[in-house]
CSV table of C-alpha atoms and ligand atoms in Angstrom, one decimal:
chain,number,residue,atom,x,y,z
E,57,MET,CA,-10.7,9.1,31.1
E,58,THR,CA,-9.8,11.1,27.7
E,59,THR,CA,-8.2,10.7,24.6
E,60,ALA,CA,-4.8,12.4,23.9
E,61,ARG,CA,-2.9,12.4,21.1
E,62,THR,CA,0.5,11.3,21.4
E,63,LYS,CA,2.3,14.8,20.5
E,64,LYS,CA,0.4,16.1,23.7
E,65,LEU,CA,1.4,13.8,26.0
E,66,LYS,CA,3.9,14.8,28.9
E,67,PRO,CA,6.1,12.4,31.3
E,68,GLY,CA,3.6,11.8,34.3
E,69,MET,CA,0.5,11.3,32.5
E,70,VAL,CA,-1.2,8.0,33.2
E,71,ILE,CA,-2.3,5.7,30.3
E,72,THR,CA,-5.6,3.8,31.0
E,73,ASP,CA,-5.8,1.6,28.3
E,74,ASP,CA,-3.2,-1.0,26.9
E,75,VAL,CA,-1.2,-0.4,24.1
E,76,ARG,CA,-0.5,-2.8,21.2
E,77,ASP,CA,1.8,-2.8,18.3
E,78,ILE,CA,0.9,-3.5,14.8
E,79,LYS,CA,1.3,-7.5,15.9
E,80,GLY,CA,-0.7,-6.9,19.0
E,81,ARG,CA,2.0,-6.9,21.2
E,82,LEU,CA,2.1,-4.9,24.3
E,83,LEU,CA,3.7,-1.7,24.3
E,84,LEU,CA,2.5,-0.3,27.2
E,85,SER,CA,0.3,-1.6,29.9
E,86,ARG,CA,-2.3,0.9,31.4
E,87,GLY,CA,-2.0,2.4,34.9
E,88,LYS,CA,1.4,3.3,35.1
E,89,PRO,CA,2.8,6.8,34.8
E,90,ILE,CA,4.4,7.2,31.4
E,91,GLY,CA,8.0,8.9,31.3
E,92,SER,CA,9.9,10.4,28.4
E,93,ASP,CA,11.2,6.8,26.8
E,94,HIS,CA,7.5,5.9,26.3
E,95,ILE,CA,6.5,8.8,24.4
E,96,ARG,CA,9.4,8.1,22.0
E,97,ILE,CA,7.9,4.5,21.9
E,98,LEU,CA,4.6,5.8,21.1
E,99,LYS,CA,5.8,8.2,18.2
E,100,ILE,CA,8.6,5.5,16.8
E,101,TRP,CA,5.2,3.2,16.3
E,102,GLY,CA,3.2,6.0,14.9
E,103,ILE,CA,0.7,5.6,17.5
E,104,PRO,CA,-1.7,8.9,17.2
E,105,GLN,CA,-3.5,8.7,20.3
E,106,VAL,CA,-4.0,6.9,23.8
E,107,GLU,CA,-6.3,7.1,26.2
E,108,ILE,CA,-5.5,9.1,29.8
E,109,ALA,CA,-6.6,9.6,32.9
E,110,GLY,CA,-7.8,13.1,33.7
E,111,VAL,CA,-8.3,16.3,31.6
E,112,PRO,CA,-7.1,16.5,28.1
E,113,PRO,CA,-3.4,17.4,27.8
E,114,ASP,CA,-4.4,20.7,25.8
E,115,ALA,CA,-7.0,21.5,27.9
E,116,GLY,CA,-7.7,25.6,28.2
E,117,ALA,CA,-5.4,25.8,25.4
E,118,ALA,CA,-6.0,27.6,22.2
E,119,PRO,CA,-8.1,25.2,19.8
E,120,PRO,CA,-6.0,23.7,16.6
E,121,ASP,CA,-6.3,26.2,13.4
E,122,PRO,CA,-9.4,25.6,11.6
E,123,ILE,CA,-9.0,24.2,8.4
E,124,ASP,CA,-9.4,27.0,5.6
E,125,PRO,CA,-13.3,26.6,4.4
E,126,ALA,CA,-12.2,27.5,1.1
E,127,TRP,CA,-9.8,24.6,1.0
E,128,LEU,CA,-12.3,22.3,2.4
E,129,GLU,CA,-15.0,23.0,0.0
E,130,ALA,CA,-12.3,22.6,-2.9
E,131,ALA,CA,-11.5,19.1,-1.3
E,132,ARG,CA,-14.9,18.3,-1.0
E,133,GLN,CA,-15.8,19.1,-4.5
E,134,GLU,CA,-12.8,17.3,-6.1
E,135,THR,CA,-13.0,14.1,-3.9
E,136,ASP,CA,-16.9,13.7,-4.7
E,137,ARG,CA,-15.9,13.8,-8.4
E,138,ARG,CA,-13.4,10.9,-8.1
E,139,PHE,CA,-16.0,9.0,-6.0
E,140,LEU,CA,-18.4,8.7,-8.7
E,141,LEU,CA,-18.6,4.8,-9.3
E,142,THR,CA,-18.8,4.4,-5.6
E,143,GLU,CA,-21.4,3.7,-3.5
E,144,ARG,CA,-21.6,6.5,-1.2
E,145,ASP,CA,-24.1,5.8,1.3
E,146,HIS,CA,-21.8,2.6,2.1
E,147,PRO,CA,-20.8,3.6,5.8
E,148,ALA,CA,-17.2,2.4,5.1
E,149,VAL,CA,-17.0,4.6,2.0
E,150,ARG,CA,-18.7,7.5,3.8
E,151,GLU,CA,-15.8,7.5,6.7
E,152,ILE,CA,-13.1,6.9,3.8
E,153,PHE,CA,-14.4,9.7,1.8
E,154,ASN,CA,-14.9,12.2,5.3
E,155,GLN,CA,-11.2,11.3,5.9
E,156,VAL,CA,-10.0,11.9,2.5
E,157,VAL,CA,-11.8,15.4,2.6
E,158,ILE,CA,-9.9,16.4,6.0
E,159,TYR,CA,-6.8,15.2,4.8
E,160,ARG,CA,-6.5,16.7,1.3
E,161,ALA,CA,-8.0,20.2,2.9
E,162,GLY,CA,-5.6,20.2,5.8
E,163,ARG,CA,-2.7,19.9,3.3
E,164,GLY,CA,-4.2,22.8,1.1
E,165,ALA,CA,-2.1,24.0,-1.8
E,166,LEU,CA,0.5,21.3,-0.9
E,167,MET,CA,-1.8,18.5,-2.5
E,168,PRO,CA,-1.0,18.5,-6.3
E,169,PRO,CA,-3.8,17.8,-8.6
E,170,LEU,CA,-5.1,14.4,-8.7
E,171,SER,CA,-5.1,13.6,-12.4
E,172,PRO,CA,-4.4,15.1,-15.7
E,173,PRO,CA,-7.5,16.5,-17.5
E,174,PRO,CA,-8.7,14.2,-20.3
E,175,GLU,CA,-7.6,16.7,-22.6
E,176,ALA,CA,-3.9,16.2,-21.6
E,177,ILE,CA,-3.8,12.6,-22.7
E,178,ALA,CA,-3.3,12.6,-26.2
E,179,ALA,CA,-5.3,9.6,-28.2
E,180,PRO,CA,-2.9,6.7,-29.1
E,181,ALA,CA,-2.3,6.2,-32.6
E,182,LYS,CA,-3.1,2.9,-33.0
E,183,GLU,CA,-6.6,1.0,-31.3
E,184,PRO,CA,-5.3,-2.2,-29.2
E,185,ASP,CA,-5.3,-6.0,-29.8
E,186,ARG,CA,-7.8,-8.0,-27.8
E,187,ASP,CA,-7.1,-11.0,-26.1
E,188,PHE,CA,-3.8,-9.3,-24.9
E,189,LEU,CA,-2.9,-12.0,-22.2
E,190,GLU,CA,-2.2,-14.3,-25.3
E,191,LYS,CA,-0.4,-12.3,-27.2
E,192,PHE,CA,1.5,-11.0,-23.9
E,193,ILE,CA,2.4,-15.0,-23.1
E,194,ASP,CA,3.2,-15.7,-26.6
E,195,GLN,CA,5.6,-13.0,-27.2
E,196,ASP,CA,7.6,-14.1,-24.4
E,197,ILE,CA,9.0,-10.5,-23.9
E,198,ALA,CA,12.4,-10.5,-22.1
E,199,LEU,CA,11.3,-9.9,-18.4
E,200,PRO,CA,13.9,-9.5,-15.7
E,201,GLU,CA,14.5,-12.2,-14.2
E,202,ILE,CA,14.4,-12.2,-10.3
E,203,PRO,CA,17.6,-11.9,-8.7
E,204,SER,CA,19.0,-15.1,-8.0
E,205,ILE,CA,19.3,-14.4,-4.2
E,206,VAL,CA,15.6,-13.9,-4.0
E,207,LEU,CA,15.2,-17.3,-5.3
E,208,GLU,CA,17.7,-19.1,-2.7
E,209,LEU,CA,16.0,-17.0,-0.2
E,210,ASN,CA,12.7,-18.5,-1.2
E,211,GLU,CA,14.3,-22.1,-0.9
E,212,VAL,CA,15.7,-21.5,2.8
E,213,ILE,CA,12.1,-20.4,4.0
E,214,SER,CA,10.4,-23.4,2.3
E,215,ASN,CA,12.4,-25.8,4.2
E,216,PRO,CA,11.2,-26.2,7.7
E,217,LEU,CA,14.7,-27.3,8.9
E,218,SER,CA,16.4,-23.8,7.8
E,219,SER,CA,17.8,-21.6,10.7
E,220,ALA,CA,17.7,-18.1,11.0
E,221,ASP,CA,21.6,-18.1,10.5
E,222,GLN,CA,21.4,-19.5,7.2
E,223,MET,CA,19.0,-16.8,6.0
E,224,ALA,CA,21.0,-14.2,7.3
E,225,GLN,CA,23.9,-15.8,5.5
E,226,VAL,CA,22.0,-15.9,1.9
E,227,ILE,CA,20.8,-12.1,2.5
E,228,ASN,CA,24.4,-10.9,3.7
E,229,LYS,CA,25.7,-12.4,0.2
E,230,SER,CA,23.9,-8.9,-1.3
E,231,PRO,CA,25.5,-6.0,0.2
E,232,SER,CA,22.9,-4.0,-1.4
E,233,LEU,CA,19.8,-5.9,-0.3
E,234,THR,CA,21.4,-6.2,3.1
E,235,ALA,CA,22.0,-2.1,3.3
E,236,LEU,CA,18.1,-1.9,1.8
E,237,LEU,CA,16.6,-4.2,4.7
E,238,LEU,CA,18.4,-2.8,7.4
E,239,LYS,CA,17.2,0.2,6.5
E,240,ILE,CA,13.5,-0.8,6.2
E,241,VAL,CA,14.0,-2.4,10.0
E,242,ASN,CA,15.0,0.4,11.5
E,243,SER,CA,12.3,2.7,9.8
E,244,SER,CA,8.8,3.4,11.4
E,245,LEU,CA,7.8,0.2,9.9
E,246,TYR,CA,8.7,-1.7,12.8
E,247,GLY,CA,9.2,0.6,15.3
E,248,LEU,CA,12.1,-1.1,17.1
E,249,PRO,CA,13.6,0.6,20.2
E,250,SER,CA,17.5,0.7,18.9
E,251,LYS,CA,19.0,0.1,16.0
E,252,VAL,CA,19.7,-3.2,14.2
E,253,ASP,CA,22.8,-2.9,12.3
E,254,ARG,CA,23.2,-6.7,11.2
E,255,VAL,CA,21.3,-9.3,9.2
E,256,SER,CA,21.3,-11.9,11.8
E,257,LEU,CA,19.6,-9.6,14.7
E,258,ALA,CA,17.2,-8.4,12.3
E,259,VAL,CA,16.1,-12.0,11.5
E,260,THR,CA,15.9,-12.7,15.0
E,261,LEU,CA,13.7,-9.5,15.8
E,262,ILE,CA,11.3,-9.4,12.6
E,263,GLY,CA,11.2,-13.2,11.7
E,264,THR,CA,12.4,-15.0,8.6
E,265,ARG,CA,9.0,-14.8,6.9
E,266,GLU,CA,8.8,-11.0,7.5
E,267,LEU,CA,12.4,-10.3,6.2
E,268,SER,CA,11.8,-12.7,3.1
E,269,ALA,CA,8.5,-11.0,2.0
E,270,LEU,CA,10.0,-7.6,2.5
E,271,ALA,CA,13.2,-8.8,0.4
E,272,LEU,CA,10.7,-10.4,-2.3
E,273,GLY,CA,8.9,-7.2,-2.9
E,274,ILE,CA,11.3,-4.5,-2.9
E,275,SER,CA,13.9,-6.8,-5.0
E,276,ILE,CA,11.1,-7.1,-7.8
E,277,LEU,CA,9.8,-3.8,-8.1
E,278,SER,CA,13.4,-2.5,-8.0
E,279,MET,CA,13.7,-4.3,-10.8
E,280,PHE,CA,11.8,-2.1,-13.4
E,281,LYS,CA,13.6,1.3,-13.6
E,282,ASN,CA,11.3,3.6,-16.3
E,283,ILE,CA,7.8,4.2,-17.1
E,284,PRO,CA,7.5,6.4,-20.3
E,285,SER,CA,7.0,9.8,-19.1
E,286,SER,CA,4.0,10.3,-21.2
E,287,LEU,CA,2.0,7.9,-18.6
E,288,LEU,CA,3.3,8.7,-15.3
E,289,THR,CA,6.4,8.7,-13.2
E,290,MET,CA,7.9,5.6,-11.4
E,291,ARG,CA,7.8,7.5,-8.3
E,292,SER,CA,4.2,8.5,-8.2
E,293,PHE,CA,3.8,4.4,-9.2
E,294,LEU,CA,6.1,3.1,-6.3
E,295,GLN,CA,4.3,5.5,-3.8
E,296,HIS,CA,1.0,4.1,-4.7
E,297,SER,CA,2.7,0.7,-4.3
E,298,LEU,CA,4.4,1.3,-1.2
E,299,ALA,CA,1.2,3.0,0.8
E,300,CYS,CA,-1.0,-0.1,-0.3
E,301,GLY,CA,1.6,-2.2,0.9
E,302,ILE,CA,1.7,-0.3,4.1
E,303,VAL,CA,-2.6,0.1,4.4
E,304,SER,CA,-2.6,-3.9,3.3
E,305,ARG,CA,-0.7,-4.8,6.2
E,306,LEU,CA,-2.1,-2.5,9.0
E,307,LEU,CA,-5.6,-3.6,8.1
E,308,ALA,CA,-4.3,-6.9,8.2
E,309,ALA,CA,-3.0,-6.0,11.9
E,310,GLN,CA,-6.3,-4.7,12.6
E,311,LYS,CA,-7.9,-8.2,12.0
E,312,THR,CA,-5.4,-9.5,14.0
E,313,MET,CA,-4.3,-11.7,11.0
E,314,ARG,CA,-0.9,-13.8,11.2
E,315,GLN,CA,0.9,-13.2,8.1
E,316,THR,CA,1.1,-9.5,8.1
E,317,GLU,CA,4.1,-9.6,5.9
E,318,GLN,CA,2.7,-11.3,3.2
E,319,MET,CA,-0.1,-8.7,2.8
E,320,PHE,CA,2.7,-5.9,2.6
E,321,THR,CA,4.0,-7.9,-0.1
E,322,ALA,CA,0.8,-8.3,-1.7
E,323,GLY,CA,0.1,-4.7,-1.2
E,324,LEU,CA,3.3,-3.8,-2.6
E,325,LEU,CA,3.1,-5.6,-5.8
E,326,HIS,CA,-0.6,-5.1,-6.6
E,327,ASP,CA,-0.6,-3.4,-9.8
E,328,ILE,CA,2.8,-4.9,-11.0
E,329,GLY,CA,0.9,-5.9,-14.1
E,330,ARG,CA,0.1,-2.3,-14.7
E,331,LEU,CA,3.6,-1.8,-14.5
E,332,ILE,CA,4.5,-4.5,-17.2
E,333,LEU,CA,1.6,-2.4,-19.4
E,334,PHE,CA,3.0,0.9,-19.2
E,335,ILE,CA,6.9,-0.2,-19.9
E,336,TYR,CA,6.2,-2.9,-22.3
E,337,PHE,CA,3.2,-2.2,-24.3
E,338,PRO,CA,2.7,2.0,-23.5
E,339,ASN,CA,0.8,2.1,-26.9
E,340,GLU,CA,-2.1,-0.5,-25.1
E,341,ALA,CA,-1.9,1.6,-21.9
E,342,LEU,CA,-2.2,4.9,-23.2
E,343,SER,CA,-5.2,3.9,-25.2
E,344,ALA,CA,-7.0,2.3,-22.2
E,345,ILE,CA,-6.0,5.6,-19.9
E,346,HIS,CA,-7.2,7.8,-22.7
E,347,HIS,CA,-10.5,5.7,-22.7
E,348,ALA,CA,-11.3,5.8,-18.8
E,349,HIS,CA,-11.1,9.3,-18.9
E,350,GLN,CA,-13.3,9.4,-22.0
E,351,THR,CA,-16.1,7.0,-20.5
E,352,SER,CA,-15.8,8.4,-17.0
E,353,ASP,CA,-15.1,4.6,-16.4
E,354,CYS,CA,-12.4,2.8,-14.0
E,355,LEU,CA,-9.2,1.9,-15.7
E,356,TYR,CA,-9.4,-1.6,-14.8
E,357,ARG,CA,-12.8,-2.1,-16.4
E,358,VAL,CA,-11.6,-0.7,-19.9
E,359,GLU,CA,-8.7,-2.8,-19.7
E,360,GLU,CA,-10.6,-5.9,-19.3
E,361,LYS,CA,-12.9,-4.5,-22.4
E,362,ARG,CA,-10.3,-3.6,-24.3
E,363,LEU,CA,-7.6,-5.8,-23.9
E,364,GLY,CA,-9.6,-9.0,-22.8
E,365,CYS,CA,-7.8,-9.2,-19.3
E,366,HIS,CA,-6.7,-6.7,-17.0
E,367,HIS,CA,-3.4,-5.7,-15.0
E,368,ALA,CA,-4.1,-8.2,-12.1
E,369,GLN,CA,-4.4,-11.0,-14.6
E,370,ILE,CA,-1.1,-9.8,-16.0
E,371,GLY,CA,0.4,-9.6,-12.6
E,372,LYS,CA,-1.2,-13.2,-11.6
E,373,TYR,CA,0.6,-14.3,-14.5
E,374,LEU,CA,3.8,-13.1,-13.7
E,375,LEU,CA,4.0,-13.9,-10.0
E,376,ASN,CA,3.1,-17.8,-11.0
E,377,ARG,CA,6.0,-17.3,-13.6
E,378,TRP,CA,8.3,-15.8,-10.7
E,379,ARG,CA,6.9,-18.7,-8.1
E,380,LEU,CA,5.9,-16.5,-5.7
E,381,PRO,CA,3.7,-17.9,-2.8
E,382,LEU,CA,0.5,-19.0,-3.9
E,383,ILE,CA,-1.2,-16.4,-1.4
E,384,ILE,CA,0.6,-13.4,-2.8
E,385,GLU,CA,-0.2,-14.6,-6.6
E,386,ASN,CA,-4.4,-15.2,-5.8
E,387,THR,CA,-4.4,-11.8,-3.6
E,388,VAL,CA,-2.7,-9.7,-6.5
E,389,CYS,CA,-5.3,-11.4,-9.1
E,390,PHE,CA,-8.4,-10.9,-7.0
E,391,HIS,CA,-7.8,-7.3,-6.0
E,392,HIS,CA,-10.1,-5.7,-7.8
E,393,GLU,CA,-12.6,-9.0,-7.8
E,394,PRO,CA,-12.0,-10.2,-4.2
E,395,ALA,CA,-15.2,-12.2,-3.9
E,396,GLU,CA,-14.3,-14.5,-6.4
E,397,ALA,CA,-10.8,-15.1,-4.8
E,398,PRO,CA,-10.2,-18.7,-3.4
E,399,ASP,CA,-9.2,-17.1,-0.2
E,400,PRO,CA,-11.2,-13.8,-0.4
E,401,VAL,CA,-9.9,-12.0,3.0
E,402,PRO,CA,-6.2,-11.3,1.7
E,403,ALA,CA,-7.9,-10.0,-1.7
E,404,ALA,CA,-10.4,-8.0,0.2
E,405,ILE,CA,-7.8,-6.6,2.8
E,406,VAL,CA,-5.5,-5.3,-0.7
E,407,HIS,CA,-8.6,-4.1,-2.4
E,408,VAL,CA,-9.6,-1.8,0.5
E,409,ALA,CA,-6.1,-0.5,0.9
E,410,ASP,CA,-6.3,0.1,-3.0
E,411,LEU,CA,-9.5,2.3,-2.7
E,412,LEU,CA,-8.3,3.9,0.3
E,413,VAL,CA,-4.9,5.0,-1.0
E,414,ASN,CA,-6.5,6.0,-4.4
E,415,ALA,CA,-9.1,8.2,-2.6
E,416,LEU,CA,-5.9,9.7,-0.7
E,417,GLY,CA,-4.0,10.5,-3.8
E,418,ILE,CA,-1.2,9.2,-2.6
E,419,GLY,CA,0.9,8.2,-5.9
E,420,THR,CA,-1.2,6.7,-8.5
E,421,SER,CA,-0.9,3.7,-10.9
E,422,GLY,CA,-3.0,5.6,-13.5
E,423,GLU,CA,-6.7,5.4,-11.9
E,424,HIS,CA,-8.2,8.9,-12.0
E,425,LEU,CA,-11.7,7.5,-10.5
E,426,ILE,CA,-11.9,5.8,-7.1
E,427,PRO,CA,-12.8,1.6,-7.7
E,428,PRO,CA,-15.9,1.1,-6.5
E,429,LEU,CA,-16.1,-1.3,-2.9
E,430,ASP,CA,-17.1,-4.4,-3.2
E,431,ALA,CA,-19.9,-4.6,0.0
E,432,HIS,CA,-19.3,-8.2,0.1
E,433,ALA,CA,-15.4,-8.0,0.5
E,434,TRP,CA,-15.8,-5.0,3.3
E,435,GLU,CA,-18.4,-7.2,5.2
E,436,ALA,CA,-15.4,-10.4,4.9
E,437,LEU,CA,-13.4,-7.9,7.0
E,438,GLU,CA,-15.2,-7.5,9.9
E,439,LEU,CA,-13.7,-4.4,10.5
E,440,SER,CA,-15.2,-1.2,11.8
E,441,PRO,CA,-15.3,2.5,9.5
E,442,SER,CA,-13.7,3.8,12.5
E,443,CYS,CA,-10.0,2.0,11.7
E,444,PHE,CA,-9.6,4.6,9.1
E,445,GLU,CA,-8.8,7.3,10.7
E,446,VAL,CA,-5.9,5.7,12.6
E,447,VAL,CA,-4.8,3.5,9.9
E,448,ILE,CA,-4.4,6.6,7.5
E,449,GLN,CA,-2.4,8.2,10.2
E,450,GLN,CA,-0.1,5.3,10.8
E,451,THR,CA,0.5,5.0,6.8
E,452,LEU,CA,1.2,8.6,6.6
E,453,HIS,CA,3.9,8.0,9.7
E,454,GLN,CA,5.6,5.1,8.2
E,455,LEU,CA,5.5,6.4,4.6
E,456,ASN,CA,7.5,9.4,5.5
E,457,THR,CA,10.1,7.2,6.9
E,458,LEU,CA,10.5,4.8,4.1
E,459,GLU,CA,11.0,7.8,1.6
E,460,PHE,CA,14.1,6.6,0.7
E,461,LEU,CA,12.8,3.6,-1.0
E,462,LEU,CA,11.2,6.0,-3.8
E,463,PRO,CA,13.5,7.3,-6.9
E,464,GLU,CA,13.8,11.2,-6.8
E,465,ASN,CA,11.3,13.2,-8.8
E,466,ARG,CA,13.3,13.7,-12.0
E,467,PRO,CA,11.9,16.3,-14.3
S,188,FE2,FE1,-5.1,-2.8,-9.6
S,189,FE2,FE1,-3.6,0.2,-7.5
C-alpha cells in the first residue's frame, strides 16, 4: 500500500482505503480498480492524495523540482517574524509554520509581501475615542439593511413546515442571488458530478440550511463596496474572509460536525466588525493599524486597548441587529477568545481558521502578525496537526474556483 497524489493516478489503479467527501459521504470504495471518471471526481473534490495498492505511480520518475533554498530561507525568515506572538513549541503551530514556509517558498516570487512596513502607514491626525462601541451604537450610523429576500429566506427556514420548493421560490425572486448561488453550487466547494442549472435541484442536492447559510453570508458581504484605499483593498479583505469560511468548513468536516454550512458563514463573516471600522471609522481603524505596527502587537488587542472593544464585538452587535442565527453571532463574537464562548467548539474552529489564513497570507483584514493560538481551543477541537496539509490543499483548490466572488483588482 502506498500514498499517491491524485494528479498522478491512472485508470486501473486500485484504491486501498475508502475516499469520503467533506460530509463523510463515500466517494470511492476501496478494493476496486478506478476509471478516468473516478479520477475526475477526486479532482473536483480537491482530494490531494489517496492510498493505492502497489508501487507509487511516480516511482522511477524524476523527483519533483526542489524548492529553491533561497526562497525557502526567505519564507522561513518572513514567517518567523510574523509568528512573533504565537507559541512556536505548540505542535499545531509548528505544523502550520512548516506548511506555511513550504507554501510561500513554493510560490517564490509570486507571493506579494505580507504587510506594508510600519513607515508606510501614516499616523492619523486625531487620537481615537474610547468606549467606541457605545459611541457606535449611539450614533446609529446608516448601515445597509439586509436585502428583504434574505429575511424572507430566514423565515422559510425557521418554519419546520416549509418545503424545499417554497425555499426555491423565494430564491428565484432574485435573479442575481439565483445566478450567484448556482455558480457556487457548481464550484468545487460541493464537487457535484454534473451541472446544476436550477435552484430547486440545488436545494435538493445540498439542502435548505446549507443554501440559506450561503445566501446569508454572500448577501451580507456584498452589501459593502469600498474600503478606503489607505487601509486595504476590498478584494484582499474578501479573500481573507472567503478563505476563512472555506477553512472553517473543512475543519468542521474534519471534526465530523453536522452544521458545516454555518461554520462557512461564520468564517465568512468573522471580521465583519472590522469592515465596519474600515468603512465608517477610517480614522480609528488607521490609528489602530498604526499602533499595532509600532508596538508589534496584534490589531485586535490594540483595538481593544484603544477603542474599549474589538472588531468581533462590533460584529456581534451587527449580526444580532440583523437577526442572524445565534450560533453565527457567538462564533463571530468569540473568534479571538474561543474559550469564553457559550459553545467553544464553533468559535475554536473559526479561531484556528483565522490563524491559518493569516499565516498563509491569503488576503488580509489588517493583522500584520499571526494572532496567538488558544491552546484550550485547539484541545477542544480534538484534531491532529497533520490535518493542515490536506486542509491547505483543499482550501487553495476551492478558493480558486470561487474567484468569481472577488472583485477585480483595481489600481
Ligand atoms: Fe478577527
Ligand atoms: Fe480574520
